[in-house]
Coordinates of C-alpha atoms in Angstrom, one line a residue:
M1 CA 107.2 81.8 79.0
A2 CA 109.0 85.0 77.9
K3 CA 111.2 86.6 80.5
F4 CA 111.5 90.4 80.4
S5 CA 114.0 92.5 82.3
L6 CA 115.0 96.1 82.4
L7 CA 118.4 97.8 82.5
E8 CA 118.7 101.3 83.7
V9 CA 121.9 103.1 82.8
S10 CA 122.9 106.3 84.6
G11 CA 125.7 108.5 85.6
E12 CA 126.4 109.6 89.2
S13 CA 126.4 113.3 88.4
C14 CA 123.3 113.1 86.1
A15 CA 120.4 114.9 87.8
N16 CA 117.9 113.5 85.3
C17 CA 119.1 110.0 86.2
L18 CA 118.7 110.5 89.9
T19 CA 115.2 111.8 89.3
L20 CA 114.2 108.9 87.0
L21 CA 115.7 106.1 89.1
P22 CA 112.8 105.8 91.7
V23 CA 110.2 106.1 88.9
V24 CA 111.9 103.3 86.9
N25 CA 112.2 101.1 90.0
R26 CA 108.5 101.6 90.8
L27 CA 107.3 100.9 87.3
A28 CA 109.4 97.8 87.1
R29 CA 108.2 96.5 90.4
E30 CA 104.6 97.1 89.5
R31 CA 105.1 95.0 86.4
G32 CA 107.1 92.3 88.0
L33 CA 110.2 93.1 86.0
P34 CA 113.7 92.6 87.4
V35 CA 115.6 95.9 87.0
E36 CA 119.4 96.2 86.9
H37 CA 121.2 99.5 87.5
L38 CA 124.4 100.1 85.6
E39 CA 126.4 103.2 86.6
V40 CA 128.6 104.7 83.8
N41 CA 132.1 104.7 85.4
G42 CA 135.5 103.3 84.7
E43 CA 134.6 100.0 86.4
N44 CA 131.8 99.4 83.9
A45 CA 133.3 101.1 80.8
A46 CA 133.6 97.8 78.8
R47 CA 129.9 96.9 79.3
V48 CA 128.8 100.5 78.6
R49 CA 130.7 100.3 75.3
E50 CA 129.4 96.8 74.5
L51 CA 125.8 98.2 74.9
C52 CA 126.6 101.2 72.8
I53 CA 125.5 103.6 75.5
D54 CA 126.2 107.2 74.4
R55 CA 124.0 109.2 76.8
V56 CA 122.3 108.8 80.1
P57 CA 119.7 108.0 81.3
T58 CA 119.1 105.0 79.0
L59 CA 116.6 102.3 79.6
I60 CA 116.8 99.0 77.8
V61 CA 114.1 96.3 77.8
F62 CA 115.4 92.7 77.3
L63 CA 113.3 89.7 76.4
D64 CA 115.1 86.4 77.2
G65 CA 118.4 88.3 77.3
E66 CA 118.0 90.0 73.9
E67 CA 117.5 93.7 73.6
I68 CA 114.0 94.5 72.2
A69 CA 113.7 98.3 73.0
R70 CA 115.7 101.3 74.1
C71 CA 114.7 104.7 75.5
T72 CA 117.4 107.4 75.8
G73 CA 117.1 110.6 77.7
F74 CA 114.8 111.9 80.4
Q75 CA 111.1 111.1 79.8
P76 CA 108.1 112.1 81.9
E77 CA 106.7 109.2 84.0
E78 CA 103.5 109.0 81.9
I79 CA 105.5 108.5 78.7
L80 CA 107.8 105.9 80.3
E81 CA 104.8 104.0 81.6
L82 CA 103.2 103.9 78.1
W83 CA 106.4 103.0 76.4
L84 CA 107.2 100.2 78.8
D85 CA 103.7 98.7 78.7
A86 CA 103.7 98.9 74.9
K87 CA 107.1 97.0 74.7
I88 CA 106.2 94.2 77.1
S89 CA 102.7 93.7 75.7
Q90 CA 103.7 93.6 72.0
E91 CA 106.4 91.0 72.7
G92 CA 104.7 89.1 75.5

């Protein structure tokens, strides 16, 4: 069975990131998706570069550890919900 996960990348001084985080957590929880939070800072710089993150917030959907979709920038809750459902239904 396919295993989806969601990575939420944000910056500590990013107002849009702070607004989006509870929405992302709720949407993931409702869909049974594990969600990982990655803060853009010096400690995580190598992983941020590896993932080619150039702006925050960024959401990445993984299927069995492989990236299948990415959404960058602030999106309204309704759009995020539609996007996430489309990605997990087309691959699942």
